[in-house]
PDB file of C-alpha atoms in Angstrom:
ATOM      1  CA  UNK P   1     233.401 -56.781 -68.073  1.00  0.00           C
ATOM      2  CA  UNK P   2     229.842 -57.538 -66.267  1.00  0.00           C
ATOM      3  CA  UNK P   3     228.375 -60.090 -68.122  1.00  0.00           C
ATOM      4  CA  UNK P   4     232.226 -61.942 -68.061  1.00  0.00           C
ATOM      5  CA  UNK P   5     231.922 -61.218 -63.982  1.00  0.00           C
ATOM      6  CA  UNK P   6     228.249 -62.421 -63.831  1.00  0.00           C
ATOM      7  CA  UNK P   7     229.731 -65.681 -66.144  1.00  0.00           C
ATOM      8  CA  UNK P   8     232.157 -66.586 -63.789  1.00  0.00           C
ATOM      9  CA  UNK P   9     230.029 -65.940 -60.849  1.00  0.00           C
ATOM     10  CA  UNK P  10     227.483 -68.376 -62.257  1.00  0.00           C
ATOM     11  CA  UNK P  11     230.048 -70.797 -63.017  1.00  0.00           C
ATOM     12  CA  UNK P  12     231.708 -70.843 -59.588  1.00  0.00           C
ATOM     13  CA  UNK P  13     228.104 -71.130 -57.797  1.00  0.00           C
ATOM     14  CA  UNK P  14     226.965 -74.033 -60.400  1.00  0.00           C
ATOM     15  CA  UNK P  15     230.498 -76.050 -59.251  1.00  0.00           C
ATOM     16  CA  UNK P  16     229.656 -75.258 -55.423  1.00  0.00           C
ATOM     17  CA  UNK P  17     226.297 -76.814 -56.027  1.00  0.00           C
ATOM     18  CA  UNK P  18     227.263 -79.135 -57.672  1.00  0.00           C
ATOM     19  CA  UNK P  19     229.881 -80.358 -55.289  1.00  0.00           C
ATOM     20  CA  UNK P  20     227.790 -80.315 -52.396  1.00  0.00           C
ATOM     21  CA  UNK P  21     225.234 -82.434 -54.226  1.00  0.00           C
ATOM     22  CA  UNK P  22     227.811 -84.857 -55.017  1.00  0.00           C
ATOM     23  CA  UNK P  23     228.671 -84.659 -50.928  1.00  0.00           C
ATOM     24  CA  UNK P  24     224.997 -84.820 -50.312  1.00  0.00           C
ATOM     25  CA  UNK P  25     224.885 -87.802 -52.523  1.00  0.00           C
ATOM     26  CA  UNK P  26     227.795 -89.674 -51.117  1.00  0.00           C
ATOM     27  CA  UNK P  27     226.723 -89.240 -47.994  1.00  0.00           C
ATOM     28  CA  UNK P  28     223.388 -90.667 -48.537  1.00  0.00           C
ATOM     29  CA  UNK P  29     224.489 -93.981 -50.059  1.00  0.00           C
ATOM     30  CA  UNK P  30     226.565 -95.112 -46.932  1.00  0.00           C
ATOM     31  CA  UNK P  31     223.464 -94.609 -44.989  1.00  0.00           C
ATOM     32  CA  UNK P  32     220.818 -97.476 -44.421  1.00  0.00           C
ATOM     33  CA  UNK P  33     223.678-100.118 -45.372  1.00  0.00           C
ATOM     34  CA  UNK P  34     224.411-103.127 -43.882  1.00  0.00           C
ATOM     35  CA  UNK P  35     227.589-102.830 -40.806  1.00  0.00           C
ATOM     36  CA  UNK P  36     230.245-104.643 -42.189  1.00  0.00           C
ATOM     37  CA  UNK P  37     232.238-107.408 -40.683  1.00  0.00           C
ATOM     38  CA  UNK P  38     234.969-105.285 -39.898  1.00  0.00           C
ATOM     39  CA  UNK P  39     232.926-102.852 -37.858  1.00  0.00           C
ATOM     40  CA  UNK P  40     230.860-105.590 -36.702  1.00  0.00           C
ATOM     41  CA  UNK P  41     234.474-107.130 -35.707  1.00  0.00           C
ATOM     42  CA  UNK P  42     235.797-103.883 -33.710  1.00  0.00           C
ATOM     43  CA  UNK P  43     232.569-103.681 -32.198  1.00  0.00           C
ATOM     44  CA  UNK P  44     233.136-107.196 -30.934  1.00  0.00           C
ATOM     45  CA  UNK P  45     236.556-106.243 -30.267  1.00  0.00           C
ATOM     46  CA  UNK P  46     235.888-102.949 -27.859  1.00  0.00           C
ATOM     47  CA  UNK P  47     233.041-105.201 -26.157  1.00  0.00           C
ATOM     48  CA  UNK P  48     235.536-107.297 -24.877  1.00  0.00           C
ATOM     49  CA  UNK P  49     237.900-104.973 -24.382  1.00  0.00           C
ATOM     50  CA  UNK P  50     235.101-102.909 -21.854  1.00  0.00           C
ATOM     51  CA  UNK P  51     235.213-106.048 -19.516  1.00  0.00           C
ATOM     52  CA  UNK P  52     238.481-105.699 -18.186  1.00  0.00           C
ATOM     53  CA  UNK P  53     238.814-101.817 -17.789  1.00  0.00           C
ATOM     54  CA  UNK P  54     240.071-100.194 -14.875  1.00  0.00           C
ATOM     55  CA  UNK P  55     238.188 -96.961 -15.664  1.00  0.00           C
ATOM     56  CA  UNK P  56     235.213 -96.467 -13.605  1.00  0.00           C
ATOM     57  CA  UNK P  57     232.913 -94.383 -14.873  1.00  0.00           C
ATOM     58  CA  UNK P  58     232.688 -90.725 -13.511  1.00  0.00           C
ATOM     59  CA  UNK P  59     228.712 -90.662 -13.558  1.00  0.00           C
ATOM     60  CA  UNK P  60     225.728 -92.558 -14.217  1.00  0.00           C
ATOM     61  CA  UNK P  61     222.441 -91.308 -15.552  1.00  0.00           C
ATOM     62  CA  UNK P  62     220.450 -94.357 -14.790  1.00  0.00           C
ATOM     63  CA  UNK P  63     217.266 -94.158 -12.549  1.00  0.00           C
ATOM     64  CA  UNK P  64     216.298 -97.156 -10.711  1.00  0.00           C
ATOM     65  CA  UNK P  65     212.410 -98.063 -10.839  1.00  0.00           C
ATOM     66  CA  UNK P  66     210.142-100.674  -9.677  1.00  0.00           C
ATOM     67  CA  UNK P  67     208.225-101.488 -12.798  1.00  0.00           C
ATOM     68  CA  UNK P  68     207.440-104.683 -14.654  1.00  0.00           C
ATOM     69  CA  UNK P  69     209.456-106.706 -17.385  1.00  0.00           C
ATOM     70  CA  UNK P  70     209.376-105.349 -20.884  1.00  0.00           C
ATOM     71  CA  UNK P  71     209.946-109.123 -22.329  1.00  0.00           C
ATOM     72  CA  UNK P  72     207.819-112.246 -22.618  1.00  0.00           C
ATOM     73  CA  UNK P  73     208.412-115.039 -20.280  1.00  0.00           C
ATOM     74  CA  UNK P  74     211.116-115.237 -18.015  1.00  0.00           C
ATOM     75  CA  UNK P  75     213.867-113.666 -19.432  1.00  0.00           C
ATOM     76  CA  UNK P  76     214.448-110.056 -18.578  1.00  0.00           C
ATOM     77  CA  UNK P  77     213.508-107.502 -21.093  1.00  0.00           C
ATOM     78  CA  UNK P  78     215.453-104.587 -22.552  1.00  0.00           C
ATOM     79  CA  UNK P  79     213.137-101.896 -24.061  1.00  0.00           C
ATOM     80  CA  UNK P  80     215.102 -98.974 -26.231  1.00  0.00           C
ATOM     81  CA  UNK P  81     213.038 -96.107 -28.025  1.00  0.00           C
ATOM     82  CA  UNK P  82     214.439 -93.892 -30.280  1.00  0.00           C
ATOM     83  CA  UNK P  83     214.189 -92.628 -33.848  1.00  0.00           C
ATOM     84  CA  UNK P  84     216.553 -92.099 -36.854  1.00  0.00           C
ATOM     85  CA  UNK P  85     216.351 -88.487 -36.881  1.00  0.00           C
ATOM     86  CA  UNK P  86     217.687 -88.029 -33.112  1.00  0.00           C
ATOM     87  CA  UNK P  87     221.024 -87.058 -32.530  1.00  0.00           C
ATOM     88  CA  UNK P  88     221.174 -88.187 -28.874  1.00  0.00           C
ATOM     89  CA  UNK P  89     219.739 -91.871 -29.985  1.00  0.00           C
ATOM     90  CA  UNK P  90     222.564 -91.713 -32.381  1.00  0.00           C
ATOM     91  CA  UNK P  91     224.950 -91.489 -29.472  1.00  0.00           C
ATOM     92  CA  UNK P  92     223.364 -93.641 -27.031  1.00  0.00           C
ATOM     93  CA  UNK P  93     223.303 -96.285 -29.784  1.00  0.00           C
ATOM     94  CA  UNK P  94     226.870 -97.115 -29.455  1.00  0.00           C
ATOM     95  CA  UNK P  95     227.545 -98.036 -25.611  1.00  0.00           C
ATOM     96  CA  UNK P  96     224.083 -99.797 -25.720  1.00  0.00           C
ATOM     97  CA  UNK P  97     225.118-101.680 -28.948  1.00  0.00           C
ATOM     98  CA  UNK P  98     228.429-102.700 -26.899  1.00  0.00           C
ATOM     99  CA  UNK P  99     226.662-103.222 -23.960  1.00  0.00           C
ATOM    100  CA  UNK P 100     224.564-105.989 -25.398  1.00  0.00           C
ATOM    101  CA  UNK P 101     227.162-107.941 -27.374  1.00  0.00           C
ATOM    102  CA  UNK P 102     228.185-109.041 -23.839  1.00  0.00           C
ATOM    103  CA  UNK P 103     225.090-111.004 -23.563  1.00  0.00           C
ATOM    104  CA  UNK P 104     224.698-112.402 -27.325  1.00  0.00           C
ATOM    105  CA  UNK P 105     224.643-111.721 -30.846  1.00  0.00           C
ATOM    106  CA  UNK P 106     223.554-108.973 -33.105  1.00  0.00           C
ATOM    107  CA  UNK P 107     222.980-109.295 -36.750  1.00  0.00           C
ATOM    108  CA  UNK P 108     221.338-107.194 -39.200  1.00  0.00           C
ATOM    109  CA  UNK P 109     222.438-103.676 -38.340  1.00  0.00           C
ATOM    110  CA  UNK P 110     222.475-101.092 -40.712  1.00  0.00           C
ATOM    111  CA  UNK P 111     224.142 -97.911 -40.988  1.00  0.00           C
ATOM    112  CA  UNK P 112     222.273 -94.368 -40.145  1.00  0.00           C
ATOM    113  CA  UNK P 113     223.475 -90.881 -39.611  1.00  0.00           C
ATOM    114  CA  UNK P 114     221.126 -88.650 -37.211  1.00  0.00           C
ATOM    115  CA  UNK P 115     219.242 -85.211 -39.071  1.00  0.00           C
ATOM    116  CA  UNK P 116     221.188 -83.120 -41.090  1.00  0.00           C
ATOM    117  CA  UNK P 117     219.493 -80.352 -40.023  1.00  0.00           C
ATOM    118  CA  UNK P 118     219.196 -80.934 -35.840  1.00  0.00           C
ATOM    119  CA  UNK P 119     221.694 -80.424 -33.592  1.00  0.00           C
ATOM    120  CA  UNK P 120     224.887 -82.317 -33.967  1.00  0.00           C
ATOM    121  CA  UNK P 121     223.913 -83.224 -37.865  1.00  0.00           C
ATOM    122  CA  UNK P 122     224.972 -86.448 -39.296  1.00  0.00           C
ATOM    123  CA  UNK P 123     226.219 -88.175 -36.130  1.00  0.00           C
ATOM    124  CA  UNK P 124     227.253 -91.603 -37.193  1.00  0.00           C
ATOM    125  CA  UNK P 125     225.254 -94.229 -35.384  1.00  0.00           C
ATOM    126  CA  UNK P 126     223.432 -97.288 -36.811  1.00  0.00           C
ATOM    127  CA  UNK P 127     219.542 -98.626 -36.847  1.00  0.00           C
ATOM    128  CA  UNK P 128     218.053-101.703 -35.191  1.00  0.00           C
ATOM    129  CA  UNK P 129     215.018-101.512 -37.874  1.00  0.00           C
ATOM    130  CA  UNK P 130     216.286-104.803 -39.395  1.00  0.00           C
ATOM    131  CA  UNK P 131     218.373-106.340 -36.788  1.00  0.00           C
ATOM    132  CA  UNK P 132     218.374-109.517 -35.051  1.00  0.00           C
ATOM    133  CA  UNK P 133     219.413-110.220 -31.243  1.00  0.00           C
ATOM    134  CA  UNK P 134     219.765-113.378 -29.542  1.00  0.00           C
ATOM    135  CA  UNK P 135     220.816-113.869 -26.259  1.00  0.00           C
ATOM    136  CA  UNK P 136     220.004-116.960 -23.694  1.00  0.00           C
ATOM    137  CA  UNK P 137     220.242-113.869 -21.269  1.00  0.00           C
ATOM    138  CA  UNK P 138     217.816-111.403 -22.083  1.00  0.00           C
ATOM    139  CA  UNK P 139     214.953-110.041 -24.476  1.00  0.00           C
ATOM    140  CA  UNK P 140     215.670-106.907 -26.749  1.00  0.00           C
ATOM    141  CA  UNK P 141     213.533-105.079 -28.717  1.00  0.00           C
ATOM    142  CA  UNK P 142     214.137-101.705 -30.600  1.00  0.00           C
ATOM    143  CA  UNK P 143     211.799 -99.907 -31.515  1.00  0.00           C
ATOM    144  CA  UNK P 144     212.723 -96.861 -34.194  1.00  0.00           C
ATOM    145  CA  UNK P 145     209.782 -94.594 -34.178  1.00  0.00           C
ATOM    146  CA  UNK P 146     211.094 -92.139 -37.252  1.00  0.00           C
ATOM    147  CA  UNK P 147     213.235 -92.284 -40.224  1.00  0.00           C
ATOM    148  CA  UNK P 148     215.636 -89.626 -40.229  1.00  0.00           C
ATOM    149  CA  UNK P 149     213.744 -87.177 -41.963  1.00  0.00           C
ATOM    150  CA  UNK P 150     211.457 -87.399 -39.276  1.00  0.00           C
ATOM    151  CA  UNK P 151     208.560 -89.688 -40.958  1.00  0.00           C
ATOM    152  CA  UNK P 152     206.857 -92.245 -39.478  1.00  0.00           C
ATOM    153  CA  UNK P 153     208.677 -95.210 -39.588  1.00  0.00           C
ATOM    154  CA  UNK P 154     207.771 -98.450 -36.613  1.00  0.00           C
ATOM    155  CA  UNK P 155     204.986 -97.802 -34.379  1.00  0.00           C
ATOM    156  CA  UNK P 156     205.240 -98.101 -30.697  1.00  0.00           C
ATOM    157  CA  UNK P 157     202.327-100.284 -29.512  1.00  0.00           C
ATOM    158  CA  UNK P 158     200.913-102.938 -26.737  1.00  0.00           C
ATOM    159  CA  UNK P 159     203.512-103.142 -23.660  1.00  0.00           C
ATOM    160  CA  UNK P 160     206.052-100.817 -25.087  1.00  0.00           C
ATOM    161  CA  UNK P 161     203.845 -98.421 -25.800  1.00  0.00           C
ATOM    162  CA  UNK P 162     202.804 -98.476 -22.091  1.00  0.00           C
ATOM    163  CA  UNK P 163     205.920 -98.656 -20.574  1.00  0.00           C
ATOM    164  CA  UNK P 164     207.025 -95.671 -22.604  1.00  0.00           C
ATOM    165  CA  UNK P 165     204.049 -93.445 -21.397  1.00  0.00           C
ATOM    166  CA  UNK P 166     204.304 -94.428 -17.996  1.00  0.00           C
ATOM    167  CA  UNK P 167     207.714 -94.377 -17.397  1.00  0.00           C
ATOM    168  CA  UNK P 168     208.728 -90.932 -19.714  1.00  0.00           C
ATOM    169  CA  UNK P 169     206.974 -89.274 -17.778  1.00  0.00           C
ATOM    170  CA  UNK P 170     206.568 -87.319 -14.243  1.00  0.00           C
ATOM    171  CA  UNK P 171     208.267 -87.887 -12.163  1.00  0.00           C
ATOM    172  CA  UNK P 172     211.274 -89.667 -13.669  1.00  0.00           C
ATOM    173  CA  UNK P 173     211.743 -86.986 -16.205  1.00  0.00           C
ATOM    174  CA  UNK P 174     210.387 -82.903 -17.079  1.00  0.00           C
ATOM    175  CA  UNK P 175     210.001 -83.285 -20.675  1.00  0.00           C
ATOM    176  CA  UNK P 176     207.361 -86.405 -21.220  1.00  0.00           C
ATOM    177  CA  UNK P 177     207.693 -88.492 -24.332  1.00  0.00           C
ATOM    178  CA  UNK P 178     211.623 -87.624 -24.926  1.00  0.00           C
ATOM    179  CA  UNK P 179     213.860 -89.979 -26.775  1.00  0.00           C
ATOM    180  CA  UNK P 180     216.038 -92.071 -26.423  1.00  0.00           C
ATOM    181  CA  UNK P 181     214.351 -94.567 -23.768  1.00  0.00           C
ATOM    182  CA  UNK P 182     216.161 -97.356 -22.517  1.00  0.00           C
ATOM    183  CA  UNK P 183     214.067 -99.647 -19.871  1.00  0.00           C
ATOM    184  CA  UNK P 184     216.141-102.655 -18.610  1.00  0.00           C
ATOM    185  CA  UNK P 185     214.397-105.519 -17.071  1.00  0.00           C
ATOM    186  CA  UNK P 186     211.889-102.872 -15.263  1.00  0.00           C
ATOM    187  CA  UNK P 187     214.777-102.195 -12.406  1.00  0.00           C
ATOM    188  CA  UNK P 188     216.675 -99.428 -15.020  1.00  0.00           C
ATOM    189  CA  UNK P 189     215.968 -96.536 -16.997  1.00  0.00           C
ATOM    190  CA  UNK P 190     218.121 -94.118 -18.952  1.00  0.00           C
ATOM    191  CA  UNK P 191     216.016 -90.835 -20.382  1.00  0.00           C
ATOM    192  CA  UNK P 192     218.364 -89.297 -22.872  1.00  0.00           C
ATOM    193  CA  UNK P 193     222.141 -90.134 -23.666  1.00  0.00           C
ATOM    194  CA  UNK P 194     224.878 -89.900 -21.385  1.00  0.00           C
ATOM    195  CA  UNK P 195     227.422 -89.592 -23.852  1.00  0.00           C
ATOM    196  CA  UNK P 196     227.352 -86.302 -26.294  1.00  0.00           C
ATOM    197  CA  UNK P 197     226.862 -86.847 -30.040  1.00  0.00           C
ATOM    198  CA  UNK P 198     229.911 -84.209 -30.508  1.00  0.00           C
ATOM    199  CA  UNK P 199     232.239 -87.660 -29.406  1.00  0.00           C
ATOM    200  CA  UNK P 200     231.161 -88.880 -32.738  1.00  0.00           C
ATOM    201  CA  UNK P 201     230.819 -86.263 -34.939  1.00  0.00           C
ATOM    202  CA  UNK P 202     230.356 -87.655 -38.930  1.00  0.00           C
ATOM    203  CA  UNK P 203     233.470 -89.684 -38.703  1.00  0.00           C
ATOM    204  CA  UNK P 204     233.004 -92.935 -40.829  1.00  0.00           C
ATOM    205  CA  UNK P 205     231.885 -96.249 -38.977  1.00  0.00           C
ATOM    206  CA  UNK P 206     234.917 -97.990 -39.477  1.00  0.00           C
ATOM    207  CA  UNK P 207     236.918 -94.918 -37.861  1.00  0.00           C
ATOM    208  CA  UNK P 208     234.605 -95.016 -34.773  1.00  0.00           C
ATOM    209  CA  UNK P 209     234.857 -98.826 -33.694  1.00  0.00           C
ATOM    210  CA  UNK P 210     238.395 -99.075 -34.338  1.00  0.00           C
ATOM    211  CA  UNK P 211     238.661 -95.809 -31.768  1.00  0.00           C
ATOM    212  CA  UNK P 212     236.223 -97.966 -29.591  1.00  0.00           C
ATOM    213  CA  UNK P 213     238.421-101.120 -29.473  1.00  0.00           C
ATOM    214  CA  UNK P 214     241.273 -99.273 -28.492  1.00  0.00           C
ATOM    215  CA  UNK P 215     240.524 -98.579 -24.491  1.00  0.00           C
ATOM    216  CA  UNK P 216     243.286 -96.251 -24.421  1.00  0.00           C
ATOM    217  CA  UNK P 217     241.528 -93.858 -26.866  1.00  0.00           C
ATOM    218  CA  UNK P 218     239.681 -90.631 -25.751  1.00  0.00           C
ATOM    219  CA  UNK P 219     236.414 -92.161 -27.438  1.00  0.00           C
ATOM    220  CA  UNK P 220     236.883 -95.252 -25.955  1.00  0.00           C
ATOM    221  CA  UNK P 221     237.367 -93.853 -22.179  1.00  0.00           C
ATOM    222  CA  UNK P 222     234.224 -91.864 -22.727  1.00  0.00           C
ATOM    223  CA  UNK P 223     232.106 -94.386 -24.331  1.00  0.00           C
ATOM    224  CA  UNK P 224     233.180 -97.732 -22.819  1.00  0.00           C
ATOM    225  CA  UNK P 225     232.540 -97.084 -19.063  1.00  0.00           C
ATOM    226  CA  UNK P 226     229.150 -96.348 -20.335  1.00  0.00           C
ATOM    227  CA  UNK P 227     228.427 -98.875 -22.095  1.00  0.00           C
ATOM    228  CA  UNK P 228     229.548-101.490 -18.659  1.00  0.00           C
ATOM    229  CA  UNK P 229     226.785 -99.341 -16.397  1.00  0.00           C
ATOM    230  CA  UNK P 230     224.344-100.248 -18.624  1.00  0.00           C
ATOM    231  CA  UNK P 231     225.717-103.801 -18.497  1.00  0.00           C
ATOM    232  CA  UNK P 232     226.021-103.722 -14.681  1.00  0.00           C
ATOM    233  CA  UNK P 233     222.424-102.816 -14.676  1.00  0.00           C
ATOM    234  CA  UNK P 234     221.338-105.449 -17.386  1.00  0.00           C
ATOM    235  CA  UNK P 235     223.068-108.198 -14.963  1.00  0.00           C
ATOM    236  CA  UNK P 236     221.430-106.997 -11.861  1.00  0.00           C
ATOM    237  CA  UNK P 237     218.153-108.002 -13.676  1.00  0.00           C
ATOM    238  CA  UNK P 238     219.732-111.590 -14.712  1.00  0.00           C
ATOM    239  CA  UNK P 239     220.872-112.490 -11.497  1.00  0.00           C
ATOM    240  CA  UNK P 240     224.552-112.107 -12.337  1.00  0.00           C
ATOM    241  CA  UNK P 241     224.596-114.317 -15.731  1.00  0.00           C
ATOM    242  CA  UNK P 242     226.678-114.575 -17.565  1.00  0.00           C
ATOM    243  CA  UNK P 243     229.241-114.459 -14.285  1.00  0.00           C
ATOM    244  CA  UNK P 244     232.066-114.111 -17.433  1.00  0.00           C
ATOM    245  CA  UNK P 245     230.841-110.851 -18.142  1.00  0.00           C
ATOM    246  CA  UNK P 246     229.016-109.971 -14.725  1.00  0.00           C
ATOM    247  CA  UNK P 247     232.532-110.207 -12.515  1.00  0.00           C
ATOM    248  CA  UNK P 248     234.442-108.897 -15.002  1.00  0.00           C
ATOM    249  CA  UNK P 249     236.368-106.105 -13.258  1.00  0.00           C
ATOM    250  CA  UNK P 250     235.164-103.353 -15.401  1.00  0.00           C
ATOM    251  CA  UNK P 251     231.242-104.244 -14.719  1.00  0.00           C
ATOM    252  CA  UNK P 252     232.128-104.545 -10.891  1.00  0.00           C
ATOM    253  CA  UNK P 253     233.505-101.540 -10.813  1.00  0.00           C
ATOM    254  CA  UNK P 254     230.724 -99.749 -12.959  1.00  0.00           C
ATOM    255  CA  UNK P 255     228.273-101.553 -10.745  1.00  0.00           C
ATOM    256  CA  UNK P 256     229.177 -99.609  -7.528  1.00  0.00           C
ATOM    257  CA  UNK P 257     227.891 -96.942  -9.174  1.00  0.00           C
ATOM    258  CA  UNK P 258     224.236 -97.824  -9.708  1.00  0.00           C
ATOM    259  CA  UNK P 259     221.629 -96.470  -7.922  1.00  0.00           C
ATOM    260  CA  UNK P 260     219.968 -98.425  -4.881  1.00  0.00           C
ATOM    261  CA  UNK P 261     216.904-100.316  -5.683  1.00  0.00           C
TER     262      UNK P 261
END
């Protein structure tokens, strides 16, 4: 009767382990994979959709600074920080991602989930490591500092580097060197995420945007009036341009909320 107990005990636990490596598993092939166009598409969708919301947004997190412009030449430079492993990058990801679609295209994205073992494990998000943006509006650069195990993965040099260590810093924030950064034009910054990864949870990618293209949706109301203040500030640095997107009623009404300069 013991060794048949001990037999079944080692059977059950080899089928439990062997299950969650086969979760494990699963889980780790949808990560670093190219967005698809239908994700892409409700991304694009909820984008649009953000522009003529009558939801103002209940709060804004954004500091305004005096600092200098994180791109080359004339065009206004958007400067995010973050890292793979983050749980609070994974979040921020999304509004910002929506944000910028307003002001041109993003190819190239690939899909990430934060640590499994942080707070908030597995939050679905994405990674600019191998994206493209083009805008006649603005500069963006990304700049993933860690893989999501927490190794080493794009280094944060010359003016980013600088505006990082200035900037997350005393006095705009207790904790110096946090993540994520977002530094918009050198009039904006946003230390941390001002949505929670919970909204997110490990819900697939194609779940998530299709909640985000539908306004009425309890992600969407939390996400979208996020992602127009960070839009609102962007087109405070471009002097209003595109006016399609910058008079749009929801960025006018997110707008109101910014800080003074």
């Amino acid at each position: 009767m013991y060794k048949r107990l001990i037999r079944i005990l080692t059977t059950t636990a080899g089928a439990l382990a062997l299950g969650l490596l086969t979760a494990c598993s699963q889980a780790d092939t949808q990560i670093n994979q190219p967005v698809s166009p239908t994700v892409m598409q409700k991304l694009e969708a909820a984008s649009k959709a953000s522009l003529q919301l009558g939801q103002a947004p209940l709060f804004t997190s954004l500091q305004a600074i005096k600092g200098a412009n994180a791109g080359p030449g004339s065009k206004p430079g958007v400067l995010y920080v973050g890292a793979d492993f983050c749980p609070f990058c994974a979040a921020l990801r999304w509004p910002l991602i929506i944000s910028l679609l307003h002001f041109g295209t993003l190819d190239g994205l690939h899909t990430m989930r934060s640590s499994s073992t942080d707070v908030y494990p597995d939050t679905t998000t994405f990674n600019f490591v191998k994206a493209h943006y083009k805008s006649a509006y603005i500069h963006f650069q990304a700049v993933e500092t860690a893989t999501r195990d927490g190794k080493p993965l794009e280094p944060l040099t010359g003016q980013a580097a600088k505006l990082f260590k200035k900037y997350d810093a005393p006095p705009y924030t207790s904790q110096a060197g946090g993540i994520p950064f977002l530094y918009i034009g050198g009039h904006w910054l946003l230390l941390g995420s001002p949505i929670t990864p919970k909204d997110f949870g490990t819900k697939d990618w194609t779940q998530l945007a299709t909640e985000l293209s539908d306004p009425k949706s309890k992600l969407a109301r939390a996400v979208l009036p996020q992602a127009n203040l960070i839009t609102a500030a962007i087109c405070q640095s471009t002097g209003g341009k595109p006016q399609s997107v910058c008079k749009a009623p929801g960025i006018v009404a997110a707008a109101a909320l910014l800080p003074p300069r």
